[in-house]
């Protein structure tokens, strides 16, 4: 039987042999008292790679974003963010439930914010208003299609925020995908932001973990916030060891995932009844719509599963496919064939 092709997310990637080896031999200590040499090494490496003073290893991207918000804000403050961003959409309402902040949503274009809209969303001082404290940007933008915000746009947003006294945070879960797409060092993307969170456990293939980076002062506060949410891990070097390999060895290969996503997007765009906006296929994601086949997301995914292909749902009629290390060019060609077969079947049925 053919092995299942799992395009649900790049989070499904398994650790490499080199990671497992590093995990087995990593020097360990108690990280709550900063005595885990492997965690310390990962945090320093992450800070250096993103051009910031310090880093903090966290259990997940969700925890990294939450800890950043906790460290930047006080309860009742307002945080300006894109309407479809992950922090608002997929993080269990932690912004409200834990940090007690008010999200102020600004619609972007495929997830990319217009700096003028951000400027308009920042309110002046008024006895009636919450205090605007933070602007959060997501690059690459997940629900936007894995889209990339250009450097000049990020700089403009951060300059506006700073001039109005607000801090800036980047949800850079996939910052290295953005760096490859923009053809720049990830430091350039991180530069204008006060804090950046990025994930080791997505395309970079580490089994667990994300890193939050920023100034020494900010990370000091964030460390306390991490403890508050139960994220003080002990011999965490056993997982940080894989993160070091992820950063040192796994970044350049993300290029392949982008090429495969492009191949997939173009292949799907050619199939009648499948709607793909190729403009949004910029990194390792392909979003498409199956309404043209007279199907909803659930029934399409069921048919896809019969061919051992998995993808994630964006109901009512949307589907997301994410390319990663376990997806080959040959897999992509197979998936395009399968989708064509499903489409032909339905277009024929519909025309009867
Ligand atoms: N995204 C996941 C989940 O939404 C399922 C995915 O499959 O894409 N920021 C961004 C932009 C993300 O895409 C994600 C995860 C996170 C933060 C949160 O990271 P984790 O899953 O480690 O908490």
Coordinates of C-alpha atoms and ligand atoms in Angstrom, one line a residue:
X1 CA 0.0 0.0 0.0
X2 CA 1.1 3.5 -0.8
X3 CA 2.2 5.5 2.3
X4 CA -0.3 8.2 3.3
X5 CA 0.5 11.7 2.0
X6 CA -0.1 14.0 4.8
X7 CA -0.5 17.6 3.7
X8 CA -2.4 18.7 6.9
X9 CA 0.5 20.9 8.1
X10 CA 4.3 21.2 8.3
X11 CA 3.8 20.5 12.0
X12 CA 3.6 16.8 11.1
X13 CA 7.3 16.6 10.3
X14 CA 9.3 14.1 12.3
X15 CA 12.7 14.7 13.8
X16 CA 15.7 13.8 11.7
X17 CA 18.2 11.1 12.8
X18 CA 20.6 13.8 13.6
X19 CA 18.1 15.4 15.9
X20 CA 17.4 12.1 17.7
X21 CA 21.1 11.7 18.1
X22 CA 21.6 15.2 19.5
X23 CA 18.6 14.6 21.9
X24 CA 20.2 11.4 23.2
X25 CA 23.5 13.1 24.0
X26 CA 22.6 16.7 25.0
X27 CA 24.1 18.0 28.2
X28 CA 21.1 18.8 30.6
X29 CA 20.3 20.7 33.7
X30 CA 17.4 22.5 35.3
X31 CA 16.2 25.2 32.9
X32 CA 14.0 27.0 35.5
X33 CA 17.2 28.1 37.2
X34 CA 18.9 28.5 33.7
X35 CA 21.2 25.6 34.3
X36 CA 20.4 23.7 31.1
X37 CA 23.4 24.3 28.8
X38 CA 21.5 23.0 25.8
X39 CA 18.6 25.3 26.3
X40 CA 21.0 28.2 26.9
X41 CA 22.8 27.4 23.7
X42 CA 19.5 27.2 21.7
X43 CA 18.3 30.5 23.1
X44 CA 21.6 32.3 22.3
X45 CA 21.7 30.8 18.8
X46 CA 18.1 31.8 18.1
X47 CA 18.8 35.4 19.3
X48 CA 21.9 35.6 17.1
X49 CA 20.1 34.2 14.0
X50 CA 17.4 36.9 14.4
X51 CA 19.7 39.7 15.5
X52 CA 18.2 40.2 19.0
X53 CA 19.8 40.3 22.4
X54 CA 18.2 37.3 24.0
X55 CA 15.9 34.3 23.5
X56 CA 13.4 32.2 25.4
X57 CA 12.6 28.6 24.6
X58 CA 8.8 27.9 24.8
X59 CA 6.7 24.8 24.4
X60 CA 4.8 26.0 21.4
X61 CA 4.1 29.0 19.1
X62 CA 0.8 29.6 21.0
X63 CA 2.7 29.9 24.2
X64 CA 5.4 32.1 22.6
X65 CA 2.7 34.6 21.3
X66 CA 0.8 34.5 24.6
X67 CA 4.0 35.1 26.7
X68 CA 4.9 38.0 24.4
X69 CA 1.5 39.6 24.9
X70 CA 1.7 39.1 28.6
X71 CA 5.2 40.7 28.7
X72 CA 4.2 43.7 26.5
X73 CA 0.8 44.6 28.0
X74 CA -1.3 45.0 31.0
X75 CA -4.9 43.8 31.4
X76 CA -7.4 46.0 29.5
X77 CA -4.8 47.2 26.9
X78 CA -5.6 47.1 23.2
X79 CA -3.6 45.0 20.8
X80 CA -3.9 45.8 17.1
X81 CA -3.7 42.8 14.7
X82 CA -4.9 41.5 11.4
X83 CA -8.4 40.2 11.4
X84 CA -7.5 36.6 10.3
X85 CA -4.3 36.3 12.2
X86 CA -3.4 33.1 14.1
X87 CA -3.2 34.9 17.5
X88 CA -6.8 35.9 17.2
X89 CA -8.2 32.9 15.2
X90 CA -6.5 29.8 16.5
X91 CA -5.0 30.4 20.0
X92 CA -8.1 29.5 22.0
X93 CA -8.8 33.1 22.9
X94 CA -5.8 33.2 25.2
X95 CA -5.4 36.9 24.5
X96 CA -8.7 37.5 26.3
X97 CA -8.8 34.5 28.7
X98 CA -5.3 34.8 30.0
X99 CA -3.8 38.1 29.0
X100 CA -7.1 40.1 29.4
X101 CA -6.3 42.3 26.4
X102 CA -8.7 43.7 23.8
X103 CA -7.9 42.7 20.2
X104 CA -8.5 45.5 17.7
X105 CA -8.9 43.8 14.3
X106 CA -7.7 45.4 11.1
X107 CA -8.5 43.5 7.8
X108 CA -5.5 43.0 5.6
X109 CA -5.2 41.9 2.0
X110 CA -4.5 38.1 2.1
X111 CA -3.2 38.8 5.6
X112 CA -0.9 41.7 4.6
X113 CA -1.7 44.8 6.6
X114 CA -1.8 48.3 5.1
X115 CA 0.3 50.6 7.3
X116 CA -2.3 53.4 6.8
X117 CA -5.0 51.2 8.2
X118 CA -2.7 50.4 11.2
X119 CA -2.2 54.1 11.7
X120 CA -5.9 54.8 11.7
X121 CA -6.6 52.0 14.2
X122 CA -4.3 53.5 16.8
X123 CA -6.5 55.6 19.0
X124 CA -5.3 58.8 20.8
X125 CA -5.6 59.2 24.6
X126 CA -9.2 59.5 25.8
X127 CA -10.8 58.7 29.1
X128 CA -13.2 56.3 27.4
X129 CA -10.6 54.3 25.5
X130 CA -8.5 51.3 26.3
X131 CA -4.8 52.0 26.1
X132 CA -3.4 50.8 22.7
X133 CA -0.1 49.1 23.6
X134 CA 0.9 46.6 21.0
X135 CA 0.8 45.9 17.2
X136 CA 1.1 42.3 16.2
X137 CA 2.0 41.2 12.6
X138 CA 2.1 37.6 11.2
X139 CA 4.7 36.7 8.5
X140 CA 4.2 34.4 6.8
X141 CA 0.4 34.7 7.2
X142 CA -1.3 31.4 7.6
X143 CA -4.9 32.1 6.8
X144 CA -3.8 34.6 4.1
X145 CA -2.4 31.6 2.2
X146 CA 1.2 31.5 3.6
X147 CA 1.6 35.0 2.2
X148 CA 4.6 37.2 2.8
X149 CA 4.6 40.8 4.0
X150 CA 7.4 42.8 2.3
X151 CA 10.1 44.4 4.4
X152 CA 9.1 48.0 3.6
X153 CA 5.5 47.3 4.8
X154 CA 6.8 45.8 8.1
X155 CA 9.1 48.7 8.6
X156 CA 6.4 51.2 8.0
X157 CA 4.0 49.5 10.4
X158 CA 6.7 49.3 13.1
X159 CA 7.7 53.0 12.6
X160 CA 4.0 54.0 13.0
X161 CA 3.6 51.9 16.1
X162 CA 6.8 53.2 17.7
X163 CA 6.0 56.9 16.9
X164 CA 2.7 56.4 18.8
X165 CA 4.4 54.7 21.7
X166 CA 3.2 51.1 20.9
X167 CA 5.4 48.0 21.0
X168 CA 5.6 45.6 18.1
X169 CA 5.5 41.8 18.0
X170 CA 6.0 39.4 15.1
X171 CA 4.3 36.1 14.9
X172 CA 7.1 34.6 12.8
X173 CA 6.1 31.0 13.2
X174 CA 7.4 30.6 9.7
X175 CA 9.8 33.5 9.5
X176 CA 12.4 31.4 7.7
X177 CA 9.8 30.6 4.9
X178 CA 9.3 34.4 4.7
X179 CA 13.0 35.0 4.5
X180 CA 13.5 32.6 1.7
X181 CA 10.5 34.0 -0.2
X182 CA 11.8 37.5 0.2
X183 CA 15.4 36.5 -0.5
X184 CA 16.7 38.2 2.7
X185 CA 18.2 37.1 6.0
X186 CA 15.6 36.5 8.7
X187 CA 17.4 39.2 10.7
X188 CA 16.1 41.8 8.2
X189 CA 12.5 40.6 8.9
X190 CA 13.0 40.6 12.7
X191 CA 14.8 44.0 12.7
X192 CA 11.9 46.5 13.1
X193 CA 10.1 44.4 15.8
X194 CA 10.5 44.5 19.6
X195 CA 9.8 40.8 19.8
X196 CA 9.6 37.8 17.5
X197 CA 8.3 34.3 18.0
X198 CA 9.3 31.6 15.6
X199 CA 8.6 27.8 15.5
X200 CA 11.2 25.0 15.4
X201 CA 8.5 22.4 15.1
X202 CA 7.0 23.3 11.7
X203 CA 9.0 23.1 8.5
X204 CA 12.2 23.0 10.4
X205 CA 11.2 19.5 11.7
X206 CA 12.0 19.7 15.4
X207 CA 9.6 17.6 17.4
X208 CA 8.6 20.4 20.0
X209 CA 9.2 24.0 20.6
X210 CA 9.4 27.7 19.6
X211 CA 11.6 30.5 20.6
X212 CA 10.7 34.1 21.6
X213 CA 13.4 36.7 21.0
X214 CA 13.8 40.3 21.9
X215 CA 15.8 42.7 24.1
X216 CA 17.5 41.4 27.3
X217 CA 14.9 43.3 29.4
X218 CA 12.0 42.1 27.5
X219 CA 13.1 38.4 27.6
X220 CA 13.7 38.8 31.4
X221 CA 10.0 39.8 31.8
X222 CA 8.9 37.1 29.3
X223 CA 10.7 34.5 31.3
X224 CA 8.6 35.3 34.4
X225 CA 5.4 35.2 32.2
X226 CA 6.4 31.8 30.8
X227 CA 6.6 30.5 34.4
X228 CA 3.2 32.1 35.1
X229 CA 1.6 30.0 32.3
X230 CA 3.3 26.8 33.5
X231 CA 6.0 26.9 30.8
X232 CA 9.0 26.6 33.1
X233 CA 10.4 23.3 31.8
X234 CA 13.2 21.4 33.6
X235 CA 15.6 19.3 31.6
X236 CA 14.2 20.9 28.4
X237 CA 17.6 20.5 26.7
X238 CA 16.4 17.1 25.6
X239 CA 14.1 18.8 23.1
X240 CA 16.1 22.0 22.7
X241 CA 18.9 19.8 21.2
X242 CA 16.6 19.1 18.2
X243 CA 15.9 22.8 17.9
X244 CA 19.6 23.5 17.5
X245 CA 19.9 21.0 14.6
X246 CA 16.7 22.6 13.2
X247 CA 18.2 26.0 13.1
X248 CA 21.6 24.9 11.9
X249 CA 20.7 22.4 9.3
X250 CA 17.0 22.6 8.2
X251 CA 16.5 26.2 7.1
X252 CA 17.8 26.1 3.5
X253 CA 15.7 23.1 2.5
X254 CA 12.5 25.0 3.0
X255 CA 13.1 26.2 -0.5
X256 CA 12.1 22.8 -1.8
X257 CA 8.8 23.0 0.1
X258 CA 8.1 26.3 -1.7
X259 CA 8.9 24.8 -5.1
X260 CA 6.6 21.9 -4.4
X261 CA 3.8 24.2 -3.2
X262 CA 4.1 26.2 -6.5
X263 CA 4.0 23.0 -8.5
X264 CA 0.9 21.9 -6.6
X265 CA -0.8 25.3 -6.9
X266 CA -0.2 25.5 -10.6
X267 CA -1.3 21.9 -11.1
X268 CA -4.6 22.4 -9.2
X269 CA -5.3 25.7 -10.9
X270 CA -5.4 23.7 -14.2
X271 CA -8.2 21.5 -12.9
X272 CA -11.8 22.5 -13.8
X273 CA -13.9 23.3 -10.8
X274 CA -11.0 23.9 -8.5
X275 CA -10.4 27.5 -7.5
X276 CA -6.9 28.5 -6.6
X277 CA -5.6 32.1 -6.2
X278 CA -2.0 31.6 -7.4
X279 CA -1.1 35.1 -6.2
X280 CA -1.3 33.8 -2.6
X281 CA 0.9 30.7 -3.3
X282 CA 4.1 32.3 -2.1
X283 CA 5.6 29.8 0.4
X284 CA 4.7 26.3 1.5
X285 CA 0.9 26.5 1.5
X286 CA -1.8 26.1 -1.1
X287 CA -5.4 27.1 -0.3
X288 CA -8.1 26.1 -2.8
X289 CA -11.9 26.0 -3.1
X290 CA -14.0 23.0 -4.1
X291 CA -17.4 24.8 -4.5
X292 CA -17.0 24.6 -8.3
X293 CA -17.3 20.8 -7.9
X294 CA -20.6 21.1 -6.0
X295 CA -18.8 19.7 -2.9
X296 CA -18.2 21.0 0.5
X297 CA -14.9 20.7 2.4
X298 CA -15.8 17.6 4.4
X299 CA -17.0 15.5 1.5
X300 CA -14.0 16.5 -0.6
X301 CA -11.6 15.5 2.1
X302 CA -13.4 12.2 2.6
X303 CA -12.9 11.4 -1.1
X304 CA -9.3 12.5 -0.9
X305 CA -8.7 10.3 2.1
X306 CA -9.8 7.3 0.0
X307 CA -6.6 7.9 -2.0
X308 CA -4.6 8.2 1.3
X309 CA -4.1 11.9 0.9
X310 CA -4.8 14.2 3.9
X311 CA -5.3 17.9 3.9
X312 CA -6.9 20.4 6.4
X313 CA -10.3 21.9 6.2
X314 CA -11.2 25.5 5.7
X315 CA -15.0 25.2 5.7
X316 CA -17.4 25.6 4.1
X317 CA -15.7 24.9 0.8
X318 CA -12.0 25.6 1.4
X319 CA -9.0 23.2 1.7
X320 CA -5.5 23.8 2.8
X321 CA -2.5 21.8 1.7
X322 CA 1.0 22.4 3.3
X323 CA 4.2 21.1 1.8
X324 CA 7.1 19.9 4.0
X325 CA 10.1 17.6 4.3
X326 CA 8.1 14.4 3.9
X327 CA 6.4 15.5 0.7
X328 CA 8.3 14.8 -2.5
X329 CA 7.8 16.2 -6.0
X330 CA 6.4 12.7 -6.9
X331 CA 3.9 13.0 -4.1
X332 CA 2.7 16.4 -5.5
X333 CA 2.2 14.9 -9.0
X334 CA 0.2 12.1 -7.5
X335 CA -2.0 14.5 -5.5
X336 CA -2.7 16.6 -8.6
X337 CA -3.7 13.4 -10.5
X338 CA -6.0 12.4 -7.6
X339 CA -7.7 15.8 -7.4
X340 CA -8.2 15.8 -11.1
X341 CA -9.8 12.3 -10.9
X342 CA -12.2 13.5 -8.1
X343 CA -13.0 16.7 -10.1
X344 CA -13.7 14.8 -13.3
X345 CA -16.0 12.4 -11.4
X346 CA -18.1 15.3 -10.0
X347 CA -18.1 17.5 -13.0
X348 CA -19.5 14.5 -15.0
X349 CA -22.1 13.7 -12.3
X350 CA -23.1 17.4 -12.1
X351 CA -23.6 17.7 -15.9
X352 CA -26.1 14.8 -16.0
Ligands
LIG1 N1 -0.4 26.7 13.1 C1 -0.8 25.4 12.9 C2 -2.2 25.2 13.7 O1 -3.0 26.3 13.4 C3 -2.9 24.0 13.5 C4 -0.9 25.0 11.5 O2 -1.1 23.9 11.1 O3 -0.6 25.9 10.6 N2 1.4 31.2 14.5 C5 1.2 30.7 13.3 C6 1.2 31.6 12.1 C7 0.8 29.4 13.1 O4 0.5 28.9 11.9 C8 0.8 28.5 14.3 C9 0.4 27.1 14.2 C10 1.1 29.1 15.5 C11 1.4 30.4 15.6 C12 1.0 28.3 16.8 O5 2.0 27.3 16.9 P1 1.8 26.0 17.8 O6 1.0 25.1 17.0 O7 3.2 25.5 18.0 O8 1.1 26.4 19.1

